[in-house]
């Protein structure tokens, strides 16, 4: 197997990006995404940190789209006064949002290890 070794600075940048992505999904939703967007100009193209930044932005946009979809379904299928609202909210947070958080944690661990996401090393 051919593993690429990245320097300490690239790993630190990728780790910080993965941490901001995780924070966006958990404690600091909008602020962390703005921080991620400000890092676009600070990363060199085709670097390890840029790979993690692109993955983080895509992950957080997918999580936002899922949240908007569930919110729209809640409003369309009964509003906030319906009992089904709680079914959507609990199902979303137990299954869907948890998957996004687990992917972000996996991304953080992969960044700490100096690896890209997945098993194939490019």
CSV table of C-alpha atoms in Angstrom, one decimal:
chain,number,residue,atom,x,y,z
A,1,UNK,CA,0.0,0.0,0.0
A,2,UNK,CA,1.1,3.5,-0.8
A,3,UNK,CA,0.5,5.8,2.1
A,4,UNK,CA,1.1,9.5,1.8
A,5,UNK,CA,2.7,11.2,4.8
A,6,UNK,CA,1.6,14.8,5.5
A,7,UNK,CA,3.5,17.3,7.5
A,8,UNK,CA,2.5,18.4,10.9
A,9,UNK,CA,1.0,21.7,9.8
A,10,UNK,CA,-1.3,20.0,7.2
A,11,UNK,CA,-2.5,17.5,9.8
A,12,UNK,CA,-3.2,20.4,12.3
A,13,UNK,CA,-5.1,22.3,9.7
A,14,UNK,CA,-7.2,19.3,8.7
A,15,UNK,CA,-7.8,18.5,12.4
A,16,UNK,CA,-9.0,22.0,13.1
A,17,UNK,CA,-11.3,21.9,10.1
A,18,UNK,CA,-12.7,18.6,11.2
A,19,UNK,CA,-13.3,19.9,14.7
A,20,UNK,CA,-15.1,23.0,13.4
A,21,UNK,CA,-17.3,20.7,11.3
A,22,UNK,CA,-18.1,18.7,14.4
A,23,UNK,CA,-18.9,21.8,16.3
A,24,UNK,CA,-21.2,23.0,13.5
A,25,UNK,CA,-23.2,19.8,13.9
A,26,UNK,CA,-23.3,20.0,17.7
A,27,UNK,CA,-22.7,23.1,19.7
A,28,UNK,CA,-22.1,26.1,17.5
A,29,UNK,CA,-24.2,25.7,14.3
A,30,UNK,CA,-23.9,28.8,12.2
A,31,UNK,CA,-20.8,30.3,13.7
A,32,UNK,CA,-18.7,27.2,13.0
A,33,UNK,CA,-19.9,27.0,9.4
A,34,UNK,CA,-18.8,30.6,8.9
A,35,UNK,CA,-15.4,29.7,10.3
A,36,UNK,CA,-15.2,26.8,7.8
A,37,UNK,CA,-16.0,29.2,5.0
A,38,UNK,CA,-13.3,31.6,6.0
A,39,UNK,CA,-10.7,28.8,5.8
A,40,UNK,CA,-11.3,28.4,2.1
A,41,UNK,CA,-8.8,31.1,1.1
A,42,UNK,CA,-6.2,29.9,3.7
A,43,UNK,CA,-5.8,26.4,2.4
A,44,UNK,CA,-3.6,25.7,-0.6
A,45,UNK,CA,-5.2,23.9,-3.5
A,46,UNK,CA,-4.9,20.1,-3.6
A,47,UNK,CA,-3.6,19.9,0.0
A,48,UNK,CA,-4.6,17.5,2.7
A,49,UNK,CA,-6.4,20.3,4.6
A,50,UNK,CA,-8.3,21.4,1.5
A,51,UNK,CA,-9.5,17.8,1.1
A,52,UNK,CA,-10.9,17.8,4.6
A,53,UNK,CA,-12.3,21.3,4.2
A,54,UNK,CA,-14.2,20.3,1.1
A,55,UNK,CA,-15.5,17.2,2.8
A,56,UNK,CA,-16.6,19.2,5.9
A,57,UNK,CA,-18.4,21.8,3.9
A,58,UNK,CA,-20.3,19.1,1.9
A,59,UNK,CA,-21.1,17.2,5.0
A,60,UNK,CA,-22.5,20.3,6.8
A,61,UNK,CA,-24.5,21.4,3.7
A,62,UNK,CA,-26.0,17.9,3.5
A,63,UNK,CA,-26.9,18.1,7.2
A,64,UNK,CA,-28.5,21.5,6.7
A,65,UNK,CA,-30.5,20.2,3.7
A,66,UNK,CA,-31.7,17.2,5.8
A,67,UNK,CA,-32.8,19.6,8.6
A,68,UNK,CA,-34.6,21.8,6.2
A,69,UNK,CA,-36.3,18.8,4.7
A,70,UNK,CA,-37.5,17.5,8.0
A,71,UNK,CA,-38.7,20.9,9.1
A,72,UNK,CA,-40.7,21.3,5.9
A,73,UNK,CA,-42.2,17.9,6.4
A,74,UNK,CA,-43.2,18.8,9.9
A,75,UNK,CA,-45.0,21.9,8.8
A,76,UNK,CA,-46.6,20.3,5.7
A,77,UNK,CA,-47.8,17.2,7.5
A,78,UNK,CA,-49.4,18.6,10.6
A,79,UNK,CA,-47.7,21.7,11.9
A,80,UNK,CA,-46.2,22.2,15.3
A,81,UNK,CA,-49.4,21.2,17.1
A,82,UNK,CA,-49.5,17.7,15.7
A,83,UNK,CA,-48.4,14.6,17.6
A,84,UNK,CA,-46.5,13.6,14.4
A,85,UNK,CA,-44.2,16.5,14.9
A,86,UNK,CA,-42.5,14.8,17.7
A,87,UNK,CA,-42.2,11.6,15.7
A,88,UNK,CA,-40.3,13.6,13.0
A,89,UNK,CA,-38.1,15.4,15.5
A,90,UNK,CA,-37.1,12.3,17.5
A,91,UNK,CA,-36.6,10.2,14.4
A,92,UNK,CA,-34.4,12.9,12.8
A,93,UNK,CA,-32.2,13.4,15.8
A,94,UNK,CA,-31.8,9.7,16.7
A,95,UNK,CA,-31.1,8.5,13.2
A,96,UNK,CA,-30.2,11.1,10.7
A,97,UNK,CA,-28.4,13.8,12.7
A,98,UNK,CA,-26.5,11.1,14.7
A,99,UNK,CA,-25.2,9.7,11.4
A,100,UNK,CA,-23.9,13.2,10.4
A,101,UNK,CA,-22.2,13.6,13.8
A,102,UNK,CA,-20.6,10.1,13.6
A,103,UNK,CA,-19.2,11.0,10.1
A,104,UNK,CA,-17.8,14.2,11.5
A,105,UNK,CA,-16.1,12.3,14.4
A,106,UNK,CA,-14.7,9.8,11.9
A,107,UNK,CA,-13.4,12.7,9.8
A,108,UNK,CA,-11.7,14.1,12.9
A,109,UNK,CA,-10.0,10.8,13.7
A,110,UNK,CA,-8.9,10.4,10.1
A,111,UNK,CA,-7.5,13.9,10.1
A,112,UNK,CA,-5.6,13.2,13.4
A,113,UNK,CA,-4.1,10.1,11.7
A,114,UNK,CA,-3.1,11.9,8.6
A,115,UNK,CA,-5.6,10.0,6.4
A,116,UNK,CA,-8.3,11.0,4.0
A,117,UNK,CA,-11.8,9.7,4.4
A,118,UNK,CA,-12.5,6.1,3.3
A,119,UNK,CA,-10.0,3.3,2.8
A,120,UNK,CA,-8.6,4.2,-0.6
A,121,UNK,CA,-5.5,6.4,-0.3
A,122,UNK,CA,-5.1,9.0,-3.1
